[in-house]
Structures are given as C-alpha cells and as structure tokens.
Amino acid sequence: MRNYIQYNANQHNEVIIAIPALGERKEMYAALAKALPEVHIVAIDLPGHNGLLDNDFSFKTYTKNIKETMDALKITKAHFVGNSIGAWIIQNFYTNYRNSVKSLTLLDGGHYFHGQYHLDDEMEIKLPIIESYEDLQEAINEEIKSMGIATAEHRQYLYEYFIGNFVKEENIYRHHSKEEAINYLAKAVDQHDYCIETETPLPVLLLLADHQQDELLHRKLTNFHERQPTAKIIKVPNGFHFLPLTNPQEVAGWIRNTVLSGRNPQMDLKAST
C-alpha cells in the first residue's frame, strides 16, 4: 500500500508536505487541499497507520521515508505542515534535512518541549473496538455534535472521514492503526525533544485550537517563543485539535497569507483572540 496521497498535483508553484496527527490518516488533509487549490499537497501516513505493515516506527526511519517520498516525486524543497505529533515530526525533519524545507506550520502541536508532556510510562493507549456499525455511527455522530460544526456539508465530511478510521474485521470494527505504533510514537515525543533547538530563519506558523488550551499554555508558549522569537502564533477561534479536519478554511487562510506569501510578522497570542 502506498503511504502517501497527492492533492492538486497539477500545481507546480508551491508544494506542502503534510503529516497527520497520531491515530489519523493522510486523508485528513483532503479539506485543506480543497481550500488551497493552488498548492500541490502531499500527505504521508504515519508508520503503522492506515493499514501500513511497518515494524519500524522510529522518527529517524520515518523522516528518511519522507525524504525518499520527496525524491521519488522530484520535490527538492517544500513547505511542511504537521498536526499534533506531525508538528514534532516536521521539526525533526527540518533538523535532518534543512535544505529541503521552506517553512514550518505547526497545527496544535510542536510548541512544547521534553519534560512538558509527562506521559505515564506504564500507560498504554488502547484503540477502540466497536461491535456494531450502529454503535460506530452513534459514537461518531456524538463526537461531531460536540464540536458544534455549523454546516451540514462539513458534518457529513467529518462523518465520512471518521467512519474511514475503522476497518471491519470478523464482524467487529477496529481502528486502522496498530496499537504498537500509536504507543511507540506517543512515548517517543515524551522521551525526546524533537523541537528545533535554535531560532530558524524560515517562516514558522503555530496555529492553536482554542478548545485545547490548558493552564500550562502560557509557560509552553513562553518557552517556545524563546526558541522561535519570530514565529507567528495564532489562536483559531472555535478550533479543535484536529485543525485540518475541523477548521480547514482558517488553516488555509493563515498558510496562504503568511508562509506562502513570505510574510511572517510576529503576532502575540492575544492579538488573535
């Protein structure tokens, strides 16, 4: 199975390499690609996700895989977008392949460092197993309802995406990811600092979901700002953690008006509230 998907492949001016959140699929970037029709987007599945049979889930191997995908597609340099764990992964990619990166867009992730995550080493993430299609539908509809999505078209899009996260096996519905991969990647972020250590000359855009903010946010952003003083930090109103799914238009607008335009003025978080 191919681990990437291309959107707007007929566009050649700008390319975005997009990395999904933990437990999500490359298809989570379909709505963002629709909102950015002028950009060629290559979305790449995480290892052990979406039916991939990887046994090596390391950041080192995965970043190498990203570079190999770019080489195969004859992409020498691209903008990088990552949601949640993807935001740490694209920073790690930049650390290893600086000349291949034009900009970094961090979507509700990648803004705090080793020691600020505190994952319980003994805690194991358990993926859901759902016994009936009706129960799966109900759970997804309840999740979408809790988001307060305004339009029927957007709710239907989310429904179809989340349904696609489950695979029917022997009359039950299993999540598409390997539990081993999910747990390995989650613990890797806790055990290593994949954030860029020093200020980067590239445009850096950090979009935060306002529904995900916690009491430690100010401290996290202070530390992030010390390392990346020119980064643009935006709080997305009515934003949820999976920003490419829930807020694709807003994400597209900020990407278009900052990293793609070349403008990268610093913005205080309060200015976007």
PDB file of C-alpha atoms in Angstrom:
ATOM      1  CA  MET A   1       0.000   0.000   0.000  1.00  0.00           C
ATOM      2  CA  ARG A   2       1.361   3.438  -0.924  1.00  0.00           C
ATOM      3  CA  ASN A   3       1.895   5.602   2.162  1.00  0.00           C
ATOM      4  CA  TYR A   4       1.130   8.970   0.571  1.00  0.00           C
ATOM      5  CA  ILE A   5      -1.604  10.733  -1.358  1.00  0.00           C
ATOM      6  CA  GLN A   6      -1.329  13.746  -3.661  1.00  0.00           C
ATOM      7  CA  TYR A   7      -3.818  16.589  -3.915  1.00  0.00           C
ATOM      8  CA  ASN A   8      -3.765  19.299  -6.614  1.00  0.00           C
ATOM      9  CA  ALA A   9      -0.828  17.510  -8.242  1.00  0.00           C
ATOM     10  CA  ASN A  10      -1.205  19.672 -11.365  1.00  0.00           C
ATOM     11  CA  GLN A  11       0.031  22.670  -9.358  1.00  0.00           C
ATOM     12  CA  HIS A  12       3.786  23.221  -9.548  1.00  0.00           C
ATOM     13  CA  ASN A  13       4.492  26.589  -7.904  1.00  0.00           C
ATOM     14  CA  GLU A  14       4.315  25.511  -4.267  1.00  0.00           C
ATOM     15  CA  VAL A  15       4.339  22.139  -2.525  1.00  0.00           C
ATOM     16  CA  ILE A  16       3.237  21.251   1.001  1.00  0.00           C
ATOM     17  CA  ILE A  17       4.294  18.038   2.720  1.00  0.00           C
ATOM     18  CA  ALA A  18       1.566  17.288   5.277  1.00  0.00           C
ATOM     19  CA  ILE A  19       1.896  14.923   8.249  1.00  0.00           C
ATOM     20  CA  PRO A  20      -1.229  13.729  10.132  1.00  0.00           C
ATOM     21  CA  ALA A  21      -1.941  13.601  13.857  1.00  0.00           C
ATOM     22  CA  LEU A  22      -1.385  10.441  15.867  1.00  0.00           C
ATOM     23  CA  GLY A  23      -4.075   7.894  15.074  1.00  0.00           C
ATOM     24  CA  GLU A  24      -5.226   9.768  11.969  1.00  0.00           C
ATOM     25  CA  ARG A  25      -4.832   9.127   8.239  1.00  0.00           C
ATOM     26  CA  LYS A  26      -3.272  11.078   5.379  1.00  0.00           C
ATOM     27  CA  GLU A  27      -6.798  11.731   4.091  1.00  0.00           C
ATOM     28  CA  MET A  28      -7.337  14.186   6.953  1.00  0.00           C
ATOM     29  CA  TYR A  29      -5.790  16.813   4.638  1.00  0.00           C
ATOM     30  CA  ALA A  30      -8.396  16.495   1.873  1.00  0.00           C
ATOM     31  CA  ALA A  31     -10.422  19.512   3.042  1.00  0.00           C
ATOM     32  CA  LEU A  32      -7.294  21.646   3.435  1.00  0.00           C
ATOM     33  CA  ALA A  33      -6.261  20.714  -0.112  1.00  0.00           C
ATOM     34  CA  LYS A  34      -9.700  21.788  -1.359  1.00  0.00           C
ATOM     35  CA  ALA A  35      -9.267  25.106   0.446  1.00  0.00           C
ATOM     36  CA  LEU A  36      -5.781  25.544  -1.084  1.00  0.00           C
ATOM     37  CA  PRO A  37      -6.377  24.525  -4.719  1.00  0.00           C
ATOM     38  CA  GLU A  38      -3.303  26.462  -5.860  1.00  0.00           C
ATOM     39  CA  VAL A  39      -0.943  24.258  -3.817  1.00  0.00           C
ATOM     40  CA  HIS A  40       0.296  20.742  -4.513  1.00  0.00           C
ATOM     41  CA  ILE A  41      -0.155  18.839  -1.224  1.00  0.00           C
ATOM     42  CA  VAL A  42       1.485  15.504  -0.483  1.00  0.00           C
ATOM     43  CA  ALA A  43       0.079  13.911   2.684  1.00  0.00           C
ATOM     44  CA  ILE A  44       2.036  10.985   4.147  1.00  0.00           C
ATOM     45  CA  ASP A  45       0.696   8.354   6.557  1.00  0.00           C
ATOM     46  CA  LEU A  46       2.438   7.746   9.860  1.00  0.00           C
ATOM     47  CA  PRO A  47       4.127   4.342  10.241  1.00  0.00           C
ATOM     48  CA  GLY A  48       1.772   1.589  11.379  1.00  0.00           C
ATOM     49  CA  HIS A  49      -1.261   3.650  10.360  1.00  0.00           C
ATOM     50  CA  ASN A  50      -3.901   3.232   7.651  1.00  0.00           C
ATOM     51  CA  GLY A  51      -3.144  -0.444   7.110  1.00  0.00           C
ATOM     52  CA  LEU A  52       0.621   0.002   6.691  1.00  0.00           C
ATOM     53  CA  LEU A  53       2.529  -3.020   7.965  1.00  0.00           C
ATOM     54  CA  ASP A  54       5.605  -1.187   9.240  1.00  0.00           C
ATOM     55  CA  ASN A  55       7.624  -2.726  12.049  1.00  0.00           C
ATOM     56  CA  ASP A  56       9.969   0.240  12.440  1.00  0.00           C
ATOM     57  CA  PHE A  57       8.104   3.215  13.925  1.00  0.00           C
ATOM     58  CA  SER A  58      11.109   5.415  14.728  1.00  0.00           C
ATOM     59  CA  PHE A  59      11.232   9.107  13.896  1.00  0.00           C
ATOM     60  CA  LYS A  60      14.602   8.510  12.232  1.00  0.00           C
ATOM     61  CA  THR A  61      13.229   5.962   9.777  1.00  0.00           C
ATOM     62  CA  TYR A  62      10.045   7.926   9.160  1.00  0.00           C
ATOM     63  CA  THR A  63      11.849  11.189   8.378  1.00  0.00           C
ATOM     64  CA  LYS A  64      14.053   9.242   5.973  1.00  0.00           C
ATOM     65  CA  ASN A  65      10.885   7.865   4.376  1.00  0.00           C
ATOM     66  CA  ILE A  66       9.550  11.408   3.934  1.00  0.00           C
ATOM     67  CA  LYS A  67      12.751  12.407   2.152  1.00  0.00           C
ATOM     68  CA  GLU A  68      12.596   9.323  -0.070  1.00  0.00           C
ATOM     69  CA  THR A  69       8.992  10.197  -0.984  1.00  0.00           C
ATOM     70  CA  MET A  70      10.055  13.722  -1.923  1.00  0.00           C
ATOM     71  CA  ASP A  71      12.917  12.357  -4.038  1.00  0.00           C
ATOM     72  CA  ALA A  72      10.594   9.918  -5.800  1.00  0.00           C
ATOM     73  CA  LEU A  73       8.223  12.781  -6.646  1.00  0.00           C
ATOM     74  CA  LYS A  74      11.150  15.031  -7.675  1.00  0.00           C
ATOM     75  CA  ILE A  75      10.343  17.573  -4.956  1.00  0.00           C
ATOM     76  CA  THR A  76      13.540  19.283  -3.879  1.00  0.00           C
ATOM     77  CA  LYS A  77      12.058  21.768  -1.399  1.00  0.00           C
ATOM     78  CA  ALA A  78       8.633  22.160   0.200  1.00  0.00           C
ATOM     79  CA  HIS A  79       6.590  23.820   2.911  1.00  0.00           C
ATOM     80  CA  PHE A  80       5.834  21.451   5.800  1.00  0.00           C
ATOM     81  CA  VAL A  81       2.594  21.167   7.776  1.00  0.00           C
ATOM     82  CA  GLY A  82       2.078  18.853  10.754  1.00  0.00           C
ATOM     83  CA  ASN A  83      -0.901  18.339  13.049  1.00  0.00           C
ATOM     84  CA  SER A  84      -0.282  17.305  16.679  1.00  0.00           C
ATOM     85  CA  ILE A  85       2.547  14.738  16.617  1.00  0.00           C
ATOM     86  CA  GLY A  86       3.091  15.730  12.992  1.00  0.00           C
ATOM     87  CA  ALA A  87       4.277  19.144  14.241  1.00  0.00           C
ATOM     88  CA  TRP A  88       7.148  17.492  16.114  1.00  0.00           C
ATOM     89  CA  ILE A  89       7.913  15.245  13.162  1.00  0.00           C
ATOM     90  CA  ILE A  90       8.301  18.124  10.703  1.00  0.00           C
ATOM     91  CA  GLN A  91      10.669  19.883  13.103  1.00  0.00           C
ATOM     92  CA  ASN A  92      12.696  16.706  13.338  1.00  0.00           C
ATOM     93  CA  PHE A  93      12.701  16.526   9.540  1.00  0.00           C
ATOM     94  CA  TYR A  94      13.988  20.099   9.357  1.00  0.00           C
ATOM     95  CA  THR A  95      16.785  19.261  11.804  1.00  0.00           C
ATOM     96  CA  ASN A  96      17.939  16.486   9.470  1.00  0.00           C
ATOM     97  CA  TYR A  97      17.137  17.974   6.035  1.00  0.00           C
ATOM     98  CA  ARG A  98      17.317  21.754   6.388  1.00  0.00           C
ATOM     99  CA  ASN A  99      17.799  22.420   2.688  1.00  0.00           C
ATOM    100  CA  SER A 100      14.544  20.628   1.838  1.00  0.00           C
ATOM    101  CA  VAL A 101      12.294  22.873   3.940  1.00  0.00           C
ATOM    102  CA  LYS A 102      10.781  26.273   3.023  1.00  0.00           C
ATOM    103  CA  SER A 103       8.592  26.814   6.084  1.00  0.00           C
ATOM    104  CA  LEU A 104       7.029  25.058   9.074  1.00  0.00           C
ATOM    105  CA  THR A 105       3.348  25.197  10.030  1.00  0.00           C
ATOM    106  CA  LEU A 106       2.589  23.616  13.404  1.00  0.00           C
ATOM    107  CA  LEU A 107      -1.063  22.732  13.923  1.00  0.00           C
ATOM    108  CA  ASP A 108      -1.861  22.484  17.635  1.00  0.00           C
ATOM    109  CA  GLY A 109       1.392  20.703  18.411  1.00  0.00           C
ATOM    110  CA  GLY A 110       5.155  21.029  18.408  1.00  0.00           C
ATOM    111  CA  HIS A 111       5.111  24.027  20.752  1.00  0.00           C
ATOM    112  CA  TYR A 112       6.351  22.405  23.941  1.00  0.00           C
ATOM    113  CA  PHE A 113       9.453  20.505  24.824  1.00  0.00           C
ATOM    114  CA  HIS A 114      10.883  17.472  26.540  1.00  0.00           C
ATOM    115  CA  GLY A 115       9.643  17.328  30.137  1.00  0.00           C
ATOM    116  CA  GLN A 116       6.392  19.206  29.491  1.00  0.00           C
ATOM    117  CA  TYR A 117       4.364  16.260  28.174  1.00  0.00           C
ATOM    118  CA  HIS A 118       4.584  13.802  31.110  1.00  0.00           C
ATOM    119  CA  LEU A 119       3.148  10.673  29.558  1.00  0.00           C
ATOM    120  CA  ASP A 120       2.855   7.853  32.093  1.00  0.00           C
ATOM    121  CA  ASP A 121       5.425   5.252  31.026  1.00  0.00           C
ATOM    122  CA  GLU A 122       3.116   2.472  32.180  1.00  0.00           C
ATOM    123  CA  MET A 123       0.076   3.834  30.398  1.00  0.00           C
ATOM    124  CA  GLU A 124      -0.848   2.057  27.179  1.00  0.00           C
ATOM    125  CA  ILE A 125      -3.155   3.617  24.632  1.00  0.00           C
ATOM    126  CA  LYS A 126      -5.954   1.203  23.823  1.00  0.00           C
ATOM    127  CA  LEU A 127      -7.621   1.608  20.456  1.00  0.00           C
ATOM    128  CA  PRO A 128     -11.413   1.214  20.293  1.00  0.00           C
ATOM    129  CA  ILE A 129     -13.070  -1.982  19.141  1.00  0.00           C
ATOM    130  CA  ILE A 130     -16.724  -1.449  18.249  1.00  0.00           C
ATOM    131  CA  GLU A 131     -19.104  -4.351  17.871  1.00  0.00           C
ATOM    132  CA  SER A 132     -21.738  -2.939  15.545  1.00  0.00           C
ATOM    133  CA  TYR A 133     -21.948  -0.442  12.737  1.00  0.00           C
ATOM    134  CA  GLU A 134     -24.825   1.272  14.515  1.00  0.00           C
ATOM    135  CA  ASP A 135     -22.688   1.817  17.632  1.00  0.00           C
ATOM    136  CA  LEU A 136     -19.896   3.191  15.460  1.00  0.00           C
ATOM    137  CA  GLN A 137     -22.288   5.601  13.749  1.00  0.00           C
ATOM    138  CA  GLU A 138     -23.682   6.765  17.077  1.00  0.00           C
ATOM    139  CA  ALA A 139     -20.243   7.388  18.566  1.00  0.00           C
ATOM    140  CA  ILE A 140     -19.107   9.393  15.545  1.00  0.00           C
ATOM    141  CA  ASN A 141     -22.284  11.442  15.379  1.00  0.00           C
ATOM    142  CA  GLU A 142     -21.970  12.291  19.087  1.00  0.00           C
ATOM    143  CA  GLU A 143     -18.370  13.387  18.593  1.00  0.00           C
ATOM    144  CA  ILE A 144     -19.282  15.618  15.652  1.00  0.00           C
ATOM    145  CA  LYS A 145     -22.239  17.056  17.568  1.00  0.00           C
ATOM    146  CA  SER A 146     -19.937  18.029  20.438  1.00  0.00           C
ATOM    147  CA  MET A 147     -17.835  20.077  18.018  1.00  0.00           C
ATOM    148  CA  GLY A 148     -20.706  22.362  17.085  1.00  0.00           C
ATOM    149  CA  ILE A 149     -19.894  22.205  13.362  1.00  0.00           C
ATOM    150  CA  ALA A 150     -22.090  24.753  11.591  1.00  0.00           C
ATOM    151  CA  THR A 151     -22.881  23.303   8.161  1.00  0.00           C
ATOM    152  CA  ALA A 152     -24.442  20.001   7.151  1.00  0.00           C
ATOM    153  CA  GLU A 153     -21.828  19.608   4.412  1.00  0.00           C
ATOM    154  CA  HIS A 154     -18.978  19.881   6.923  1.00  0.00           C
ATOM    155  CA  ARG A 155     -20.656  17.471   9.351  1.00  0.00           C
ATOM    156  CA  GLN A 156     -21.085  14.943   6.531  1.00  0.00           C
ATOM    157  CA  TYR A 157     -17.439  15.329   5.551  1.00  0.00           C
ATOM    158  CA  LEU A 158     -16.318  14.662   9.128  1.00  0.00           C
ATOM    159  CA  TYR A 159     -18.666  11.697   9.398  1.00  0.00           C
ATOM    160  CA  GLU A 160     -17.233  10.075   6.276  1.00  0.00           C
ATOM    161  CA  TYR A 161     -13.666  10.694   7.417  1.00  0.00           C
ATOM    162  CA  PHE A 162     -14.178   9.265  10.913  1.00  0.00           C
ATOM    163  CA  ILE A 163     -16.051   6.238   9.557  1.00  0.00           C
ATOM    164  CA  GLY A 164     -12.999   5.617   7.371  1.00  0.00           C
ATOM    165  CA  ASN A 165     -10.855   5.359  10.512  1.00  0.00           C
ATOM    166  CA  PHE A 166     -12.385   1.945  11.204  1.00  0.00           C
ATOM    167  CA  VAL A 167     -11.956  -1.338   9.387  1.00  0.00           C
ATOM    168  CA  LYS A 168     -14.410  -4.227   9.611  1.00  0.00           C
ATOM    169  CA  GLU A 169     -12.786  -7.489  10.689  1.00  0.00           C
ATOM    170  CA  GLU A 170     -14.776 -10.589  11.619  1.00  0.00           C
ATOM    171  CA  ASN A 171     -17.964  -8.639  12.341  1.00  0.00           C
ATOM    172  CA  ILE A 172     -16.280  -6.031  14.536  1.00  0.00           C
ATOM    173  CA  TYR A 173     -14.855  -2.601  13.725  1.00  0.00           C
ATOM    174  CA  ARG A 174     -11.204  -1.958  14.548  1.00  0.00           C
ATOM    175  CA  HIS A 175      -9.231   1.254  14.388  1.00  0.00           C
ATOM    176  CA  HIS A 176      -6.922   1.458  11.368  1.00  0.00           C
ATOM    177  CA  SER A 177      -3.757   1.994  13.442  1.00  0.00           C
ATOM    178  CA  LYS A 178      -1.506  -0.504  15.143  1.00  0.00           C
ATOM    179  CA  GLU A 179      -1.554  -0.091  18.922  1.00  0.00           C
ATOM    180  CA  GLU A 180       2.179  -0.773  18.944  1.00  0.00           C
ATOM    181  CA  ALA A 181       2.773   2.135  16.571  1.00  0.00           C
ATOM    182  CA  ILE A 182       0.481   4.509  18.468  1.00  0.00           C
ATOM    183  CA  ASN A 183       2.212   3.809  21.792  1.00  0.00           C
ATOM    184  CA  TYR A 184       5.733   3.908  20.363  1.00  0.00           C
ATOM    185  CA  LEU A 185       5.199   7.297  18.729  1.00  0.00           C
ATOM    186  CA  ALA A 186       3.409   8.817  21.724  1.00  0.00           C
ATOM    187  CA  LYS A 187       6.216   7.797  24.083  1.00  0.00           C
ATOM    188  CA  ALA A 188       8.881   8.988  21.651  1.00  0.00           C
ATOM    189  CA  VAL A 189       7.579  12.567  21.959  1.00  0.00           C
ATOM    190  CA  ASP A 190       7.711  12.302  25.745  1.00  0.00           C
ATOM    191  CA  GLN A 191      11.208  10.826  25.855  1.00  0.00           C
ATOM    192  CA  HIS A 192      12.979  13.058  23.318  1.00  0.00           C
ATOM    193  CA  ASP A 193      12.979  16.747  22.436  1.00  0.00           C
ATOM    194  CA  TYR A 194      12.195  16.918  18.740  1.00  0.00           C
ATOM    195  CA  CYS A 195      11.614  20.678  18.745  1.00  0.00           C
ATOM    196  CA  ILE A 196      14.119  22.883  16.956  1.00  0.00           C
ATOM    197  CA  GLU A 197      16.716  23.992  19.469  1.00  0.00           C
ATOM    198  CA  THR A 198      17.622  27.376  17.994  1.00  0.00           C
ATOM    199  CA  GLU A 199      15.864  30.095  16.034  1.00  0.00           C
ATOM    200  CA  THR A 200      15.228  29.125  12.441  1.00  0.00           C
ATOM    201  CA  PRO A 201      15.450  31.661   9.597  1.00  0.00           C
ATOM    202  CA  LEU A 202      12.414  30.051   7.977  1.00  0.00           C
ATOM    203  CA  PRO A 203       8.833  31.232   8.434  1.00  0.00           C
ATOM    204  CA  VAL A 204       7.253  29.382  11.371  1.00  0.00           C
ATOM    205  CA  LEU A 205       3.487  29.452  11.895  1.00  0.00           C
ATOM    206  CA  LEU A 206       1.875  27.984  15.029  1.00  0.00           C
ATOM    207  CA  LEU A 207      -1.919  27.626  14.963  1.00  0.00           C
ATOM    208  CA  LEU A 208      -3.541  26.714  18.276  1.00  0.00           C
ATOM    209  CA  ALA A 209      -7.007  25.257  18.796  1.00  0.00           C
ATOM    210  CA  ASP A 210      -8.784  27.315  21.433  1.00  0.00           C
ATOM    211  CA  HIS A 211     -10.718  24.262  22.674  1.00  0.00           C
ATOM    212  CA  GLN A 212      -7.437  22.519  23.546  1.00  0.00           C
ATOM    213  CA  GLN A 213      -5.827  25.206  25.679  1.00  0.00           C
ATOM    214  CA  ASP A 214      -4.769  24.369  29.231  1.00  0.00           C
ATOM    215  CA  GLU A 215      -3.301  26.144  32.243  1.00  0.00           C
ATOM    216  CA  LEU A 216       0.244  25.351  31.120  1.00  0.00           C
ATOM    217  CA  LEU A 217      -0.197  27.029  27.734  1.00  0.00           C
ATOM    218  CA  HIS A 218       1.365  30.340  28.734  1.00  0.00           C
ATOM    219  CA  ARG A 219       4.509  28.647  30.041  1.00  0.00           C
ATOM    220  CA  LYS A 220       4.734  26.425  26.986  1.00  0.00           C
ATOM    221  CA  LEU A 221       4.402  29.403  24.640  1.00  0.00           C
ATOM    222  CA  THR A 222       6.946  31.416  26.607  1.00  0.00           C
ATOM    223  CA  ASN A 223       9.489  28.634  26.166  1.00  0.00           C
ATOM    224  CA  PHE A 224       8.551  28.240  22.507  1.00  0.00           C
ATOM    225  CA  HIS A 225       8.911  31.987  21.909  1.00  0.00           C
ATOM    226  CA  GLU A 226      12.384  31.974  23.462  1.00  0.00           C
ATOM    227  CA  ARG A 227      13.487  29.482  20.832  1.00  0.00           C
ATOM    228  CA  GLN A 228      11.466  30.887  17.927  1.00  0.00           C
ATOM    229  CA  PRO A 229      11.046  34.648  18.593  1.00  0.00           C
ATOM    230  CA  THR A 230       9.878  35.427  15.042  1.00  0.00           C
ATOM    231  CA  ALA A 231       7.256  32.662  14.878  1.00  0.00           C
ATOM    232  CA  LYS A 232       3.690  33.753  14.186  1.00  0.00           C
ATOM    233  CA  ILE A 233       1.318  32.401  16.850  1.00  0.00           C
ATOM    234  CA  ILE A 234      -2.427  32.352  16.211  1.00  0.00           C
ATOM    235  CA  LYS A 235      -5.321  31.060  18.281  1.00  0.00           C
ATOM    236  CA  VAL A 236      -8.018  29.704  15.957  1.00  0.00           C
ATOM    237  CA  PRO A 237     -11.493  30.626  17.263  1.00  0.00           C
ATOM    238  CA  ASN A 238     -13.769  27.586  17.598  1.00  0.00           C
ATOM    239  CA  GLY A 239     -10.739  25.474  16.762  1.00  0.00           C
ATOM    240  CA  PHE A 240     -10.361  21.822  17.699  1.00  0.00           C
ATOM    241  CA  HIS A 241      -7.226  19.720  17.965  1.00  0.00           C
ATOM    242  CA  PHE A 242      -7.613  18.193  14.506  1.00  0.00           C
ATOM    243  CA  LEU A 243      -7.494  21.586  12.802  1.00  0.00           C
ATOM    244  CA  PRO A 244      -7.184  20.294   9.191  1.00  0.00           C
ATOM    245  CA  LEU A 245     -10.487  18.469   9.711  1.00  0.00           C
ATOM    246  CA  THR A 246     -12.453  20.965  11.790  1.00  0.00           C
ATOM    247  CA  ASN A 247     -11.053  24.310  10.619  1.00  0.00           C
ATOM    248  CA  PRO A 248      -9.646  23.833   7.093  1.00  0.00           C
ATOM    249  CA  GLN A 249     -10.658  27.257   5.789  1.00  0.00           C
ATOM    250  CA  GLU A 250      -8.992  29.093   8.660  1.00  0.00           C
ATOM    251  CA  VAL A 251      -5.846  26.982   8.376  1.00  0.00           C
ATOM    252  CA  ALA A 252      -5.724  27.578   4.609  1.00  0.00           C
ATOM    253  CA  GLY A 253      -6.121  31.313   5.091  1.00  0.00           C
ATOM    254  CA  TRP A 254      -3.254  31.617   7.541  1.00  0.00           C
ATOM    255  CA  ILE A 255      -0.972  29.424   5.438  1.00  0.00           C
ATOM    256  CA  ARG A 256      -1.780  31.424   2.306  1.00  0.00           C
ATOM    257  CA  ASN A 257      -1.328  34.796   3.974  1.00  0.00           C
ATOM    258  CA  THR A 258       1.854  34.035   5.900  1.00  0.00           C
ATOM    259  CA  VAL A 259       4.153  31.219   4.806  1.00  0.00           C
ATOM    260  CA  LEU A 260       3.090  31.146   1.148  1.00  0.00           C
ATOM    261  CA  SER A 261       3.150  34.917   0.789  1.00  0.00           C
ATOM    262  CA  GLY A 262       6.513  35.219   2.500  1.00  0.00           C
ATOM    263  CA  ARG A 263       5.109  37.490   5.213  1.00  0.00           C
ATOM    264  CA  ASN A 264       5.952  36.331   8.729  1.00  0.00           C
ATOM    265  CA  PRO A 265       5.406  39.156  11.210  1.00  0.00           C
ATOM    266  CA  GLN A 266       5.414  38.108  14.831  1.00  0.00           C
ATOM    267  CA  MET A 267       1.952  38.153  16.442  1.00  0.00           C
ATOM    268  CA  ASP A 268       1.176  37.932  20.123  1.00  0.00           C
ATOM    269  CA  LEU A 269      -1.421  35.304  21.040  1.00  0.00           C
ATOM    270  CA  LYS A 270      -3.737  37.948  22.496  1.00  0.00           C
ATOM    271  CA  ALA A 271      -3.926  39.725  19.164  1.00  0.00           C
ATOM    272  CA  SER A 272      -5.768  36.796  17.600  1.00  0.00           C
ATOM    273  CA  THR A 273      -8.407  36.340  20.282  1.00  0.00           C
TER     274      THR A 273
END
